[in-house]
GROMACS .gro file of C-alpha atoms in nm:
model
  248
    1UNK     CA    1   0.898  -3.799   0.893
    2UNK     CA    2   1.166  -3.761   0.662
    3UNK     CA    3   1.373  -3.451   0.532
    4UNK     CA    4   1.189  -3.402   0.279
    5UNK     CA    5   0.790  -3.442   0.432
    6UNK     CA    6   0.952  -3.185   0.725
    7UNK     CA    7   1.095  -2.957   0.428
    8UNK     CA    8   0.722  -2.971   0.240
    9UNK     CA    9   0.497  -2.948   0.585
   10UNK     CA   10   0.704  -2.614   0.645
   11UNK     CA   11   0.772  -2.460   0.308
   12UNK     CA   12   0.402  -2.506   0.138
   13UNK     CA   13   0.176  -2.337   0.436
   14UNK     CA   14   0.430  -2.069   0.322
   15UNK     CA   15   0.404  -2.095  -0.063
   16UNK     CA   16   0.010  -2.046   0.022
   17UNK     CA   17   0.023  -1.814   0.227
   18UNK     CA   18   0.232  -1.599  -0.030
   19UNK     CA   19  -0.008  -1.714  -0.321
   20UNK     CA   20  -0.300  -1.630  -0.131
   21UNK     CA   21  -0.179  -1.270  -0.093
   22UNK     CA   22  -0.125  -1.213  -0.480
   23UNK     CA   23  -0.426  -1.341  -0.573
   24UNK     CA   24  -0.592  -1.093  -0.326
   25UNK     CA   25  -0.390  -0.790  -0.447
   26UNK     CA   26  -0.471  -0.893  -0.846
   27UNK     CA   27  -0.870  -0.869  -0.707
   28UNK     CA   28  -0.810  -0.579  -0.580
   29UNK     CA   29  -0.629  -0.393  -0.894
   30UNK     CA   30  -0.845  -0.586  -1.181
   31UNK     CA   31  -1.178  -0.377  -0.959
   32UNK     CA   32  -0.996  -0.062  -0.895
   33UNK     CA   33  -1.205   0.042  -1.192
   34UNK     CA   34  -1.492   0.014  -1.046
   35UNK     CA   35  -1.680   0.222  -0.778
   36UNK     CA   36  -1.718  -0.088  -0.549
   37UNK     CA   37  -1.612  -0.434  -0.493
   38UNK     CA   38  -1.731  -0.771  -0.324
   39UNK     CA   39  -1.445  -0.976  -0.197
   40UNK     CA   40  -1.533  -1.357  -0.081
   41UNK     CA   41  -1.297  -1.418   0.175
   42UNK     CA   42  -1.380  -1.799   0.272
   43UNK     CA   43  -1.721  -1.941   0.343
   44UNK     CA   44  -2.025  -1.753   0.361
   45UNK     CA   45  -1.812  -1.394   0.456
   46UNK     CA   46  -1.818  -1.134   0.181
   47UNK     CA   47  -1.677  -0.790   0.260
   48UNK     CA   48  -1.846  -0.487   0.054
   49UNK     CA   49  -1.625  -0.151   0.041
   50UNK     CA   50  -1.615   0.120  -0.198
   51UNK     CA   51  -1.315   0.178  -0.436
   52UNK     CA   52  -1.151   0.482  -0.590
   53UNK     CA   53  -0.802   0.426  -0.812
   54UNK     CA   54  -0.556   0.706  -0.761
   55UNK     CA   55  -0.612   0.840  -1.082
   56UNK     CA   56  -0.982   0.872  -0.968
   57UNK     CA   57  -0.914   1.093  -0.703
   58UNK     CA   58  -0.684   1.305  -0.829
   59UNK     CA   59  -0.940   1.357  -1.134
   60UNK     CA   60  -1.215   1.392  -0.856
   61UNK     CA   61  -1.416   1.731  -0.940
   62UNK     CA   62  -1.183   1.874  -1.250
   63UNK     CA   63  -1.282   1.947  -1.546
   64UNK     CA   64  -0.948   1.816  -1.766
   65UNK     CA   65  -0.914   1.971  -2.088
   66UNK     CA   66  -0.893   1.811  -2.407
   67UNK     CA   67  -0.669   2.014  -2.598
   68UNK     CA   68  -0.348   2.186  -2.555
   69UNK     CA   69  -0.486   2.525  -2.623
   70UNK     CA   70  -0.787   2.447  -2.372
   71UNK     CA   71  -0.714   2.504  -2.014
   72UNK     CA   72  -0.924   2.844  -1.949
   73UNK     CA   73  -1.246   2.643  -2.063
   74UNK     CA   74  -1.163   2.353  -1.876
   75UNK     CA   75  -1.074   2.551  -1.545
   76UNK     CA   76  -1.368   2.744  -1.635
   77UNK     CA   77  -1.582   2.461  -1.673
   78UNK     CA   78  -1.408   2.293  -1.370
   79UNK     CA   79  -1.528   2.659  -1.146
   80UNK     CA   80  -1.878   2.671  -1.286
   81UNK     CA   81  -1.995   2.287  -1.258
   82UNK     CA   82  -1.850   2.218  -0.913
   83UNK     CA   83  -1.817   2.576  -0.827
   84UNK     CA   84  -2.139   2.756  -0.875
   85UNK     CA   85  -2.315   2.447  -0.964
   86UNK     CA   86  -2.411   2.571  -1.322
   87UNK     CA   87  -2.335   2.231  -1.491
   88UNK     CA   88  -2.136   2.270  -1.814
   89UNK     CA   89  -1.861   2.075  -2.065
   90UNK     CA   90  -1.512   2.218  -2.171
   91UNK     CA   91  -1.705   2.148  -2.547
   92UNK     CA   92  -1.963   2.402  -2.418
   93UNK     CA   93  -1.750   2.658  -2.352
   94UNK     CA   94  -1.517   2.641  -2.619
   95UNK     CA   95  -1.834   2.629  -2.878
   96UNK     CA   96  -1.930   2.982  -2.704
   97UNK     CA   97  -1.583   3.072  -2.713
   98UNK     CA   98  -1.519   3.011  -3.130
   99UNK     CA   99  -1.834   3.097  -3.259
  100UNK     CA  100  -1.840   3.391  -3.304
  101UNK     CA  101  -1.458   3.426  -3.396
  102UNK     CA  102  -1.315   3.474  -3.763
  103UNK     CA  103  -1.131   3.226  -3.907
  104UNK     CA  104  -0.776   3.366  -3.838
  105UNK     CA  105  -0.869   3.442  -3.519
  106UNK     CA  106  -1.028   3.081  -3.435
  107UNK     CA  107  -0.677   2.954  -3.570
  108UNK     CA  108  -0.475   3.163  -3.340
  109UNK     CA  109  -0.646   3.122  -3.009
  110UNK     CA  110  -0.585   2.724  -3.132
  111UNK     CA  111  -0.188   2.821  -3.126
  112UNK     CA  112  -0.201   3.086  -2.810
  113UNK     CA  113  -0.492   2.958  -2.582
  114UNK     CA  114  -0.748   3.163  -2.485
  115UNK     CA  115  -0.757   3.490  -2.259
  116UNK     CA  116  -0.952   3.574  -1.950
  117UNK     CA  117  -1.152   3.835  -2.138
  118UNK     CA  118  -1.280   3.526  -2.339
  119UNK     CA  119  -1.319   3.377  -2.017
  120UNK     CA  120  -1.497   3.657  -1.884
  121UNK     CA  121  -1.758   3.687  -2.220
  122UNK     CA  122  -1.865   3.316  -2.150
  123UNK     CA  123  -1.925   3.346  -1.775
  124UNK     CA  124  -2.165   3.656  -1.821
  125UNK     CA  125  -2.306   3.507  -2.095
  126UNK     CA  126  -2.447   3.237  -1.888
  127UNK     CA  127  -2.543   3.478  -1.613
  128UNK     CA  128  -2.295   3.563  -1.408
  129UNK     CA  129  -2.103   3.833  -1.280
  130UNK     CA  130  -1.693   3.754  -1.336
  131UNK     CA  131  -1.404   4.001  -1.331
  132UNK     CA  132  -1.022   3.944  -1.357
  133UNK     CA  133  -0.770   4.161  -1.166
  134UNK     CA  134  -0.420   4.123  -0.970
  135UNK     CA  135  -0.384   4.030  -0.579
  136UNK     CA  136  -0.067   4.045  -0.369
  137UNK     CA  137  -0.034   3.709  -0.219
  138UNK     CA  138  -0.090   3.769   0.112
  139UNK     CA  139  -0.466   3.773   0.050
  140UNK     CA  140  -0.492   3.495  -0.103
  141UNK     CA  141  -0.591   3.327   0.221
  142UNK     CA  142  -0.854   3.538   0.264
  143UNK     CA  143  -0.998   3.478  -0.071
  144UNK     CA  144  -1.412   3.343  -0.017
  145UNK     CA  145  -1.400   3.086  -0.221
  146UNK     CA  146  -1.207   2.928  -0.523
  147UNK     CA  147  -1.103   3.115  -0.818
  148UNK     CA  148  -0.907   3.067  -1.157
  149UNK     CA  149  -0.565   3.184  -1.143
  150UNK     CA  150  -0.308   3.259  -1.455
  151UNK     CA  151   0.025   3.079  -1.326
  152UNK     CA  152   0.344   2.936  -1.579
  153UNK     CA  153   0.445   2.626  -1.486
  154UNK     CA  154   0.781   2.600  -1.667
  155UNK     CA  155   0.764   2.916  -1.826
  156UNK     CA  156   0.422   2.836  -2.011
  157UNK     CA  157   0.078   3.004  -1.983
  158UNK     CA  158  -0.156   2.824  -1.836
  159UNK     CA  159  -0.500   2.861  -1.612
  160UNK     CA  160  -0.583   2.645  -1.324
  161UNK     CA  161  -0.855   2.694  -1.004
  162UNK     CA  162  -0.713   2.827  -0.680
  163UNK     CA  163  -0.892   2.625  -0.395
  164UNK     CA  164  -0.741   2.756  -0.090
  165UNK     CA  165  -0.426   2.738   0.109
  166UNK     CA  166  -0.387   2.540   0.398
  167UNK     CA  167  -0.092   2.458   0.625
  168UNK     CA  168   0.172   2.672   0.407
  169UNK     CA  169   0.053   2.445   0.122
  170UNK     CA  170  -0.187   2.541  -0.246
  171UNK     CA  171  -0.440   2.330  -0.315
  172UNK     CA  172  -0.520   2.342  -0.697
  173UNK     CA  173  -0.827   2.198  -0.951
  174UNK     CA  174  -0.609   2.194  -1.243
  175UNK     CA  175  -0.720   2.093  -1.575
  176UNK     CA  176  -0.380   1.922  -1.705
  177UNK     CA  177  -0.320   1.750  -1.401
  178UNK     CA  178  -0.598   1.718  -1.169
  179UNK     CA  179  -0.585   1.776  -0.800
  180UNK     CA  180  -0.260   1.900  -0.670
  181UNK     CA  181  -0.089   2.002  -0.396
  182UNK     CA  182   0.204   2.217  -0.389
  183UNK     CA  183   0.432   2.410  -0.113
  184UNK     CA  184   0.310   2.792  -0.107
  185UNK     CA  185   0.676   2.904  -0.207
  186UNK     CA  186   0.658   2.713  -0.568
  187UNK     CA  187   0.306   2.826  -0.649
  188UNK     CA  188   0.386   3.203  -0.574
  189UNK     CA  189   0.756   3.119  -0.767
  190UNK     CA  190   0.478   3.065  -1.067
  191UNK     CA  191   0.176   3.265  -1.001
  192UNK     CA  192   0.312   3.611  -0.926
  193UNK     CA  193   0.469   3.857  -1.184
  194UNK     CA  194   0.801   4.114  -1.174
  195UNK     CA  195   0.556   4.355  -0.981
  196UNK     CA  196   0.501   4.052  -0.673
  197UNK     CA  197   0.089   4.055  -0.757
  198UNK     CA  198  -0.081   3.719  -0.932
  199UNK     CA  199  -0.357   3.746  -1.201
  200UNK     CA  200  -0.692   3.567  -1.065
  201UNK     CA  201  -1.044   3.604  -1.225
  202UNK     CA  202  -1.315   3.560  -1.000
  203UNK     CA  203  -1.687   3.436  -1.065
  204UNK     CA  204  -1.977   3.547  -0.851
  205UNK     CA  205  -2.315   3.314  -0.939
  206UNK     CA  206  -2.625   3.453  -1.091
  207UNK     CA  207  -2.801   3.382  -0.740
  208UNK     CA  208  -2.588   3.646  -0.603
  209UNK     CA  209  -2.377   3.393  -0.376
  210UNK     CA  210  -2.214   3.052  -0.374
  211UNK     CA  211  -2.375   2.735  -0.237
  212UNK     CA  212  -2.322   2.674   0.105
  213UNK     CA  213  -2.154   2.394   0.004
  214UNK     CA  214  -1.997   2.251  -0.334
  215UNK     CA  215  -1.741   2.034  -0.446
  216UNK     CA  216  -1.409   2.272  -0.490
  217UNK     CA  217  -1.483   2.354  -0.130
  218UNK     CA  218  -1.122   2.269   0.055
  219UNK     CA  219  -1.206   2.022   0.303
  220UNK     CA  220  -0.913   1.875   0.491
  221UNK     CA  221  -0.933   1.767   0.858
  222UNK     CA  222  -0.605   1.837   1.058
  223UNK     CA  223  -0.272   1.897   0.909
  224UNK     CA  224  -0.201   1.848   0.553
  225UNK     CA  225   0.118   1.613   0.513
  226UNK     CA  226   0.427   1.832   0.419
  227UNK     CA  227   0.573   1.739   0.091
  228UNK     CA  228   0.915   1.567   0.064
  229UNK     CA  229   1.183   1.801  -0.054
  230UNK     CA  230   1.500   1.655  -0.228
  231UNK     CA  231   1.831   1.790  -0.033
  232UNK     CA  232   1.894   1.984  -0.393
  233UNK     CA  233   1.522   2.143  -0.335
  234UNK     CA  234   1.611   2.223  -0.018
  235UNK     CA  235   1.920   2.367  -0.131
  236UNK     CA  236   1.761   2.588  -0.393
  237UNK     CA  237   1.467   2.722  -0.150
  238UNK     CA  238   1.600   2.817   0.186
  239UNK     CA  239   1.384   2.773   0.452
  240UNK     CA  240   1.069   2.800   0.338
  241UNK     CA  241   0.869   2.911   0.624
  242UNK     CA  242   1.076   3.221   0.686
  243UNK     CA  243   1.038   3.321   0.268
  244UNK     CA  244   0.605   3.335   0.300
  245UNK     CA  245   0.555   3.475   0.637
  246UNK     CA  246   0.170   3.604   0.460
  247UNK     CA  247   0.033   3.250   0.386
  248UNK     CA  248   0.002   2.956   0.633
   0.00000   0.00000   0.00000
């Protein structure tokens, strides 16, 4: 065989190979779309399995709000629908929310956002009991089930739903940014005021109690995955174990 039939016997099995696995990844992004695919791998063999894109699951179960003045309906909406199970929009809640308002009024809570006594006048209106109030940290843990909390991300007001705390870690529905995960230390660093106590607002269902089950339950087998902190984070933190010895 010559040098060049050796060089083309070695170098296209290759070139296939390679082409064979790019072709495979475009399948799978062009049907990461959709909730399930069908891949034909080579004769009659067809492999079936579900799909979810990233942005999917970290949209999973949230609410996300549609304006910037409109995360207390959406985290509302997000704790009532997969909460309590009483099925209702962000558009819902902000119709209940403006009707009623004057003009002025309508146009400021536009600019400012809304407050969790507006919160609190759409929740009973549908039925159920809900009260805000302020909770040192160290009970958040022992919270009975997910609740809306008033943190400032950055300095700005904003509401999101508490879901738990597991391994030293927050577990958030929030309606800018879907499901997140954050280290303990950086939620309280936004959550809590000059006094060391976090506002959270609390819904209890017209039944009386939760579900058994429901969506914003926090379900996570094992030990969550610690978070990868930058040297300069680490820096600027300390050790962050020793800082919340109240929530694991």
């Amino acid at each position: 065989m010559s040098g060049q039939g050796r060089y083309t016997a070695i170098v296209m099995p290759l070139l296939l190979k390679r082409a064979s696995i790019f072709i495979l990844t475009l399948l799978l992004a062009s049907c990461a779309k959709s909730p399930s695919t069908t891949l034909n791998i080579g004769g009659d063999t067809r492999i079936h399995f579900p799909i979810k894109s990233i942005k999917a699951l970290r949209d999973e179960n949230v609410v996300k709000q549609g304006y910037d003045y409109s995360c207390g309906a959406g985290a509302l909406a997000t704790l009532l629908t997969y909460g309590v199970g009483d099925q209702v929009t962000e558009a819902e809640i902000m119709q209940e929310l403006l009707k009623t308002l004057p003009k002025d009024i309508e146009a400021l809570k536009k600019r400012e956002g809304f407050s969790l006594a507006d919160l609190q006048t759409v929740a009973k209106g549908r039925g159920h009991k809900a009260m805000g109030f302020r909770l040192a940290p160290e009970y958040l843990p022992k919270l009975g089930g997910p609740a809306i909390v008033f943190i400032k991300p950055r300095g700005y007001a904003h509401f999101a739903v508490f879901r738990g705390v597991k391994g030293g870690r927050v577990y958030l529905a929030d309606p800018a940014l879907g499901n997140v995960r954050m280290p303990a230390y950086r939620f309280l660093d936004m959550w809590l005021d000059e006094n060391g106590k976090g506002v959270i607002f609390v819904v209890e269902a017209k039944q009386g109690k939760w579900p058994a089950d429901y969506p914003l339950k926090l379900k996570i087998p094992g030990i969550a995955q610690p978070e990868v902190l930058t040297a300069r984070q680490m820096l600027n933190t300390g050790i962050v174990e020793s800082n919340l010895p109240s929530i694991r």
